[in-house]
């Protein structure tokens, strides 16, 4: 089965096997990881509505930080269920989807996407890939798929199934082999804020082609809001102050526990079992909830139990440190 929208050169395309797609969709539904070809690079896909599944992506990639991930959708309709599209976003999607353009837009109040997928931000990045395997998988899974490039963090992005195998090996539950990726560089990322479009990452769609569609120059990231990919200062910071590596809760604190170190009241635990993947899956949700709890109870500080630095603990600690940084270092 081949779709008209497919831009991958035909001789390179592996046969579309609907049994493989069905098997892969079952793995996604069970919270597993599937490497899927897109027109840009292979993505390491998981259910974007499942915090635990998204945490597995970070674990498999060995990411030292939680960067927000791109959510792959079947089209504008699926995107609009989770983010708000301004007329500018609609225009860009109409012009470039399916294709290598990612749009960062505000999460809806009833957004079903994991908070971890947004790394705690109030926006989410969405794109409609131009590849029959990726499209087939999203449709079979019936939900949007979070997918960063399917390689270990800090290594070269994979454009063949062999690259994925070599980089991730056993860490991925299933690899859909769609042959080499036609474009080979990641998507262009735009933040769309009302009628303003800001280039966050150059990629598969050229700036001039975007500017022709929107009829004005793209804005540069910077100024008061630091928002370029990887610039973690843009990430969620609670209103309450944070106290890290807290051995016990003090009066007038909310408490984020880990393992056996728990708060007495106004507390949540990242993982009673001390499981770092579970902790990652809960991190942003718990920070949001504790911030609300602190405000409701007039508590000025959220104290956090120590979290070990191994595995995903490195990313969790990175995130906690950024949330705790002096407020004038953030916007
Ligand atoms: O071509 C691509 O875009 C590939 C394929 C697999 O689709 N995906 C990809 O995803 O490159 P990833 O996760 O490696 O890149 C995500 C980038 C990160 O640099 C992240 O900072 C940025 O997108 N990003 C994601 N959500 C964002 C948000 N809400 N605000 C700002 N930047 C965001
Ligand atoms: Mg990457």
PDB file of N, CA and C and ligand atoms in Angstrom, residues 38 40-43 63 68-70 72 104 121 123-125 127 147-149 186-187 189 200-201 227 229-230, ligand 1:
ATOM      1  N   UNK A  38      10.450   7.957   9.416  1.00  0.00           N
ATOM      2  CA  UNK A  38       9.716   9.129   8.933  1.00  0.00           C
ATOM      3  C   UNK A  38      10.508   9.644   7.730  1.00  0.00           C
ATOM      4  N   UNK A  40      12.164  12.285   7.632  1.00  0.00           N
ATOM      5  CA  UNK A  40      13.374  12.995   8.081  1.00  0.00           C
ATOM      6  C   UNK A  40      14.401  12.007   8.625  1.00  0.00           C
ATOM      7  N   UNK A  41      14.110  11.433   9.772  1.00  0.00           N
ATOM      8  CA  UNK A  41      14.988  10.441  10.405  1.00  0.00           C
ATOM      9  C   UNK A  41      14.084   9.403  11.069  1.00  0.00           C
ATOM     10  N   UNK A  42      14.673   8.295  11.541  1.00  0.00           N
ATOM     11  CA  UNK A  42      13.886   7.330  12.308  1.00  0.00           C
ATOM     12  C   UNK A  42      13.562   7.922  13.677  1.00  0.00           C
ATOM     13  N   UNK A  43      12.326   7.727  14.105  1.00  0.00           N
ATOM     14  CA  UNK A  43      11.915   8.216  15.408  1.00  0.00           C
ATOM     15  C   UNK A  43      11.729   7.060  16.380  1.00  0.00           C
ATOM     16  N   UNK A  63      19.139  10.196  27.770  1.00  0.00           N
ATOM     17  CA  UNK A  63      19.174  11.663  27.779  1.00  0.00           C
ATOM     18  C   UNK A  63      19.516  12.184  29.157  1.00  0.00           C
ATOM     19  N   UNK A  68      11.781  18.620  25.717  1.00  0.00           N
ATOM     20  CA  UNK A  68      10.440  18.271  25.250  1.00  0.00           C
ATOM     21  C   UNK A  68      10.539  17.527  23.915  1.00  0.00           C
ATOM     22  N   UNK A  69       9.588  16.635  23.669  1.00  0.00           N
ATOM     23  CA  UNK A  69       9.632  15.782  22.474  1.00  0.00           C
ATOM     24  C   UNK A  69       8.600  16.206  21.451  1.00  0.00           C
ATOM     25  N   UNK A  70       8.839  15.831  20.202  1.00  0.00           N
ATOM     26  CA  UNK A  70       7.863  16.105  19.144  1.00  0.00           C
ATOM     27  C   UNK A  70       6.784  15.022  19.151  1.00  0.00           C
ATOM     28  N   UNK A  72       3.861  13.198  17.095  1.00  0.00           N
ATOM     29  CA  UNK A  72       3.515  12.939  15.692  1.00  0.00           C
ATOM     30  C   UNK A  72       2.033  12.622  15.571  1.00  0.00           C
ATOM     31  N   UNK A 104       5.116  24.366  17.373  1.00  0.00           N
ATOM     32  CA  UNK A 104       4.997  24.423  18.834  1.00  0.00           C
ATOM     33  C   UNK A 104       3.836  25.357  19.159  1.00  0.00           C
ATOM     34  N   UNK A 121       6.399  22.219  30.040  1.00  0.00           N
ATOM     35  CA  UNK A 121       6.011  23.485  29.399  1.00  0.00           C
ATOM     36  C   UNK A 121       4.505  23.526  29.155  1.00  0.00           C
ATOM     37  N   UNK A 123       3.329  24.329  26.321  1.00  0.00           N
ATOM     38  CA  UNK A 123       3.197  24.149  24.871  1.00  0.00           C
ATOM     39  C   UNK A 123       3.540  22.710  24.513  1.00  0.00           C
ATOM     40  N   UNK A 124       3.148  22.302  23.296  1.00  0.00           N
ATOM     41  CA  UNK A 124       3.573  20.992  22.793  1.00  0.00           C
ATOM     42  C   UNK A 124       3.948  21.152  21.322  1.00  0.00           C
ATOM     43  N   UNK A 125       4.901  20.349  20.882  1.00  0.00           N
ATOM     44  CA  UNK A 125       5.378  20.377  19.494  1.00  0.00           C
ATOM     45  C   UNK A 125       4.682  19.264  18.724  1.00  0.00           C
ATOM     46  N   UNK A 127       3.784  17.443  14.791  1.00  0.00           N
ATOM     47  CA  UNK A 127       4.048  17.391  13.353  1.00  0.00           C
ATOM     48  C   UNK A 127       3.380  16.183  12.730  1.00  0.00           C
ATOM     49  N   UNK A 147       8.049  11.097  19.553  1.00  0.00           N
ATOM     50  CA  UNK A 147       9.220  10.438  18.953  1.00  0.00           C
ATOM     51  C   UNK A 147      10.363  11.406  18.736  1.00  0.00           C
ATOM     52  N   UNK A 148      11.423  11.267  19.516  1.00  0.00           N
ATOM     53  CA  UNK A 148      12.677  11.936  19.177  1.00  0.00           C
ATOM     54  C   UNK A 148      13.424  11.026  18.198  1.00  0.00           C
ATOM     55  N   UNK A 149      14.556  11.475  17.701  1.00  0.00           N
ATOM     56  CA  UNK A 149      15.327  10.611  16.817  1.00  0.00           C
ATOM     57  C   UNK A 149      15.732   9.339  17.572  1.00  0.00           C
ATOM     58  N   UNK A 186      16.418  16.517  10.505  1.00  0.00           N
ATOM     59  CA  UNK A 186      15.201  16.653  11.282  1.00  0.00           C
ATOM     60  C   UNK A 186      14.312  17.787  10.768  1.00  0.00           C
ATOM     61  N   UNK A 187      13.108  17.800  11.267  1.00  0.00           N
ATOM     62  CA  UNK A 187      12.131  18.807  10.850  1.00  0.00           C
ATOM     63  C   UNK A 187      12.529  20.216  11.308  1.00  0.00           C
ATOM     64  N   UNK A 189      11.548  23.456  13.228  1.00  0.00           N
ATOM     65  CA  UNK A 189      10.617  23.696  14.345  1.00  0.00           C
ATOM     66  C   UNK A 189      10.283  25.180  14.452  1.00  0.00           C
ATOM     67  N   UNK A 200      12.711  27.962  15.808  1.00  0.00           N
ATOM     68  CA  UNK A 200      13.434  27.380  16.943  1.00  0.00           C
ATOM     69  C   UNK A 200      14.544  26.437  16.477  1.00  0.00           C
ATOM     70  N   UNK A 201      14.326  25.783  15.334  1.00  0.00           N
ATOM     71  CA  UNK A 201      15.351  24.872  14.810  1.00  0.00           C
ATOM     72  C   UNK A 201      15.222  24.822  13.296  1.00  0.00           C
ATOM     73  N   UNK A 227      13.778  30.414  24.317  1.00  0.00           N
ATOM     74  CA  UNK A 227      12.913  29.308  23.921  1.00  0.00           C
ATOM     75  C   UNK A 227      13.524  28.403  22.874  1.00  0.00           C
ATOM     76  N   UNK A 229      15.388  25.259  21.290  1.00  0.00           N
ATOM     77  CA  UNK A 229      15.458  23.886  21.772  1.00  0.00           C
ATOM     78  C   UNK A 229      16.703  23.679  22.633  1.00  0.00           C
ATOM     79  N   UNK A 230      16.532  22.980  23.705  1.00  0.00           N
ATOM     80  CA  UNK A 230      17.666  22.677  24.565  1.00  0.00           C
ATOM     81  C   UNK A 230      17.968  23.776  25.560  1.00  0.00           C
TER      82      UNK A 230
HETATM   83  O1  LIG B   1      12.345  15.272  12.138  1.00  0.00           O
HETATM   84  C1  LIG B   1      12.112  15.306  13.337  1.00  0.00           C
HETATM   85  O2  LIG B   1      11.661  16.299  13.908  1.00  0.00           O
HETATM   86  C2  LIG B   1      12.406  14.029  14.150  1.00  0.00           C
HETATM   87  C3  LIG B   1      11.521  12.921  13.598  1.00  0.00           C
HETATM   88  C4  LIG B   1      11.640  11.646  14.395  1.00  0.00           C
HETATM   89  O3  LIG B   1      10.190  13.355  13.530  1.00  0.00           O
HETATM   90  N1  LIG B   1      12.151  14.228  15.534  1.00  0.00           N
HETATM   91  C5  LIG B   1      12.976  14.970  16.319  1.00  0.00           C
HETATM   92  O4  LIG B   1      12.557  15.026  17.631  1.00  0.00           O
HETATM   93  O5  LIG B   1      13.952  15.549  15.932  1.00  0.00           O
HETATM   94  P1  LIG B   1      13.464  15.478  18.836  1.00  0.00           P
HETATM   95  O6  LIG B   1      12.700  15.062  20.071  1.00  0.00           O
HETATM   96  O7  LIG B   1      14.859  14.949  18.717  1.00  0.00           O
HETATM   97  O8  LIG B   1      13.505  17.016  18.755  1.00  0.00           O
HETATM   98  C6  LIG B   1      12.671  17.740  19.559  1.00  0.00           C
HETATM   99  C7  LIG B   1      13.087  19.156  19.564  1.00  0.00           C
HETATM  100  C8  LIG B   1      13.930  19.424  20.773  1.00  0.00           C
HETATM  101  O9  LIG B   1      15.101  20.122  20.422  1.00  0.00           O
HETATM  102  C9  LIG B   1      13.008  20.245  21.643  1.00  0.00           C
HETATM  103  O10 LIG B   1      13.706  21.176  22.378  1.00  0.00           O
HETATM  104  C10 LIG B   1      12.035  20.879  20.639  1.00  0.00           C
HETATM  105  O11 LIG B   1      11.916  19.931  19.626  1.00  0.00           O
HETATM  106  N2  LIG B   1      10.716  21.009  21.254  1.00  0.00           N
HETATM  107  C11 LIG B   1       9.806  20.055  21.485  1.00  0.00           C
HETATM  108  N3  LIG B   1       8.742  20.540  22.140  1.00  0.00           N
HETATM  109  C12 LIG B   1       8.989  21.836  22.320  1.00  0.00           C
HETATM  110  C13 LIG B   1       8.281  22.893  22.970  1.00  0.00           C
HETATM  111  N4  LIG B   1       7.101  22.685  23.552  1.00  0.00           N
HETATM  112  N5  LIG B   1       8.842  24.119  22.977  1.00  0.00           N
HETATM  113  C14 LIG B   1      10.042  24.336  22.401  1.00  0.00           C
HETATM  114  N6  LIG B   1      10.770  23.369  21.786  1.00  0.00           N
HETATM  115  C15 LIG B   1      10.251  22.153  21.752  1.00  0.00           C
END
